[in-house]
PDB file of C-alpha atoms in Angstrom:
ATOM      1  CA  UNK A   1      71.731   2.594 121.535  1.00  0.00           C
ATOM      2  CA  UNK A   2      71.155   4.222 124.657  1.00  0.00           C
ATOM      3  CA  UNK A   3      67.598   4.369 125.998  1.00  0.00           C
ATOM      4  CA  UNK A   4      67.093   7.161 128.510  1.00  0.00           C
ATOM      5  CA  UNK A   5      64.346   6.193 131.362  1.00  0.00           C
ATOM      6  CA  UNK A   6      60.681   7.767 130.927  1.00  0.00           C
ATOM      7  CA  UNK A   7      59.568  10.292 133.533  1.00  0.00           C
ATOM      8  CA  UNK A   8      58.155   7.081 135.917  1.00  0.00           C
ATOM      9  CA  UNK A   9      61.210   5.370 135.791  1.00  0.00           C
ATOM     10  CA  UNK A  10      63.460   5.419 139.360  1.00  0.00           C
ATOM     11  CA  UNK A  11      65.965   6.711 137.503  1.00  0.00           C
ATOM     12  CA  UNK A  12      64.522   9.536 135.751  1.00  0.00           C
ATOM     13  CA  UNK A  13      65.763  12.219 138.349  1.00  0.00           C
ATOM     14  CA  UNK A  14      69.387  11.144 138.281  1.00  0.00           C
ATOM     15  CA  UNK A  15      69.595  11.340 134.483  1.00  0.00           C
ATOM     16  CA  UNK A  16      67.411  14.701 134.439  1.00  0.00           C
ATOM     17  CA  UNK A  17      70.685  15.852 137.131  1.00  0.00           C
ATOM     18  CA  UNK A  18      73.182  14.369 134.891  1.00  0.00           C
ATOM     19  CA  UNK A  19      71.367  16.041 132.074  1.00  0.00           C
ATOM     20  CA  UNK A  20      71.722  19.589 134.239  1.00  0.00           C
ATOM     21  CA  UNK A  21      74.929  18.969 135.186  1.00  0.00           C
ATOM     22  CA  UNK A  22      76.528  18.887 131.941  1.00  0.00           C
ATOM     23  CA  UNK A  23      74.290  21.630 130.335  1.00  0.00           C
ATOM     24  CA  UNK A  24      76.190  23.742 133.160  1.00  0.00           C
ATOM     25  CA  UNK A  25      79.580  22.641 132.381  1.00  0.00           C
ATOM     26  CA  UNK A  26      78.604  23.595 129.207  1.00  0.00           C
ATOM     27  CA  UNK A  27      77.815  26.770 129.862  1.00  0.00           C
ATOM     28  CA  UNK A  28      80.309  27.197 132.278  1.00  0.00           C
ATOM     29  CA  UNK A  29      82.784  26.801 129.247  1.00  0.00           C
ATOM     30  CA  UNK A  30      80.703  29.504 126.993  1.00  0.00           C
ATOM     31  CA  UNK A  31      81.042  31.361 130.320  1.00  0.00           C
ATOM     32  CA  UNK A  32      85.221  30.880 130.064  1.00  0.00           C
ATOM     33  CA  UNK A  33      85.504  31.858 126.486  1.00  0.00           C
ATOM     34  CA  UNK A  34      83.293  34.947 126.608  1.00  0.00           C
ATOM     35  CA  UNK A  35      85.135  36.185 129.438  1.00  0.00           C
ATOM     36  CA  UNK A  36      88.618  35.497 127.867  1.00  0.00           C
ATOM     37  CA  UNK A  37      87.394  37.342 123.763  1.00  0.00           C
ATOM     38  CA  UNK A  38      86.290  40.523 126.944  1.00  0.00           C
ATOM     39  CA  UNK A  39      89.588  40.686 128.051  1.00  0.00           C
ATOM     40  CA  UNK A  40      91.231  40.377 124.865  1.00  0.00           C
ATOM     41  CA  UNK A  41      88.951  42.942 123.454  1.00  0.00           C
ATOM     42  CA  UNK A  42      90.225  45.429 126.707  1.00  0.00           C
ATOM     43  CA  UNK A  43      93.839  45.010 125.077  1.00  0.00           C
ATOM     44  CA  UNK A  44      93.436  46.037 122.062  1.00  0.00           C
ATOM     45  CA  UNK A  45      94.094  50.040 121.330  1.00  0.00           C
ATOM     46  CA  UNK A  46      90.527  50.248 118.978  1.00  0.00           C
ATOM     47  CA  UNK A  47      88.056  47.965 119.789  1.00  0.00           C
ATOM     48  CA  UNK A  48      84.202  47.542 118.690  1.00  0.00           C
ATOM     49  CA  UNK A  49      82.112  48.831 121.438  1.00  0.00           C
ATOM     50  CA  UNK A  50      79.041  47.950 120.373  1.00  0.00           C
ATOM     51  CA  UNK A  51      80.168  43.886 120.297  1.00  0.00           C
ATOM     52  CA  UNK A  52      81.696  44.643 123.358  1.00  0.00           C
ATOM     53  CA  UNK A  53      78.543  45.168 125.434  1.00  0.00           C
ATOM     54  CA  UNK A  54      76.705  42.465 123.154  1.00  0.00           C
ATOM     55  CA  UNK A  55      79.439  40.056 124.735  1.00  0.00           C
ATOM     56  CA  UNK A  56      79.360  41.359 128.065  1.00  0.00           C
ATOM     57  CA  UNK A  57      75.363  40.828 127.744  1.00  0.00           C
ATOM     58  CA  UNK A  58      75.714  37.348 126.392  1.00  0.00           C
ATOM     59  CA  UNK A  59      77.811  36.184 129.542  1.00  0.00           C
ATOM     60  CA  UNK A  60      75.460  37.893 132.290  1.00  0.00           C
ATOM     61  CA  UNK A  61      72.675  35.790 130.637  1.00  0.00           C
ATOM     62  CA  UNK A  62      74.629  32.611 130.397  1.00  0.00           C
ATOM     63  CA  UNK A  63      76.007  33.454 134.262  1.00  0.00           C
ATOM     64  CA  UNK A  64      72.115  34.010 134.966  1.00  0.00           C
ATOM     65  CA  UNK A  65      71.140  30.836 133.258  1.00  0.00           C
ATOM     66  CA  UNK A  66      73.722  28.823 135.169  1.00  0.00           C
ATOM     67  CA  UNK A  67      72.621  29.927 138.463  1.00  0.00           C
ATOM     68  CA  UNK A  68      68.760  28.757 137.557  1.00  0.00           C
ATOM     69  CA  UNK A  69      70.082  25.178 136.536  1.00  0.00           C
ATOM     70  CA  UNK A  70      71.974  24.868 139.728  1.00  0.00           C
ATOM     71  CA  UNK A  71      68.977  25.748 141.633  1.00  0.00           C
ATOM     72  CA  UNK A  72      67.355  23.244 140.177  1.00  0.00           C
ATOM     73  CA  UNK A  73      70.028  20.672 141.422  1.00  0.00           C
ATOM     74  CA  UNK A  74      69.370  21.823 144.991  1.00  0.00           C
ATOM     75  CA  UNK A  75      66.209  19.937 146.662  1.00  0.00           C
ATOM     76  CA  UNK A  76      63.437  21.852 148.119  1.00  0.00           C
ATOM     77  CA  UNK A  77      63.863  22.223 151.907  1.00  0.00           C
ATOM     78  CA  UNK A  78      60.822  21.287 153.611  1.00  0.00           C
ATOM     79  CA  UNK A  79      58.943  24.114 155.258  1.00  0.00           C
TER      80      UNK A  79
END
């Protein structure tokens, strides 16, 4: 069993990155396979419009939620 270290622990911040960094490879694949059903959906001679802009909404918002978790990997330059 793994135990994951409390918020005091010295380690806290590198398994809180860890814990970013896979949410955005995560996403990052979500990101792949939305972009691949778009393009497939483009080929096709009839295609659903309406789930075509519900896709291309889905992957701005996953694109916009992987930019926030990498900010959050970047430390805050002092002033």
């Amino acid at each position: 069993m793994t135990e994951y270290p409390g918020p005091e622990s010295p380690n806290a911040g590198a398994f809180a990155a860890d814990a970013i960094r896979q949410r955005i490879a995560e996403l990052q694949l979500e990101h792949r396979g939305l972009d691949a059903m778009i393009a497939a959906m483009g080929h096709q001679p009839r295609f659903d419009e309406l789930q075509l802009r519900r896709l291309k909404k889905r992957k701005l918002r996953i694109k916009d939620a992987i930019t926030l978790l990498q900010m959050q990997l970047v430390p805050d330059e002092p002033a």
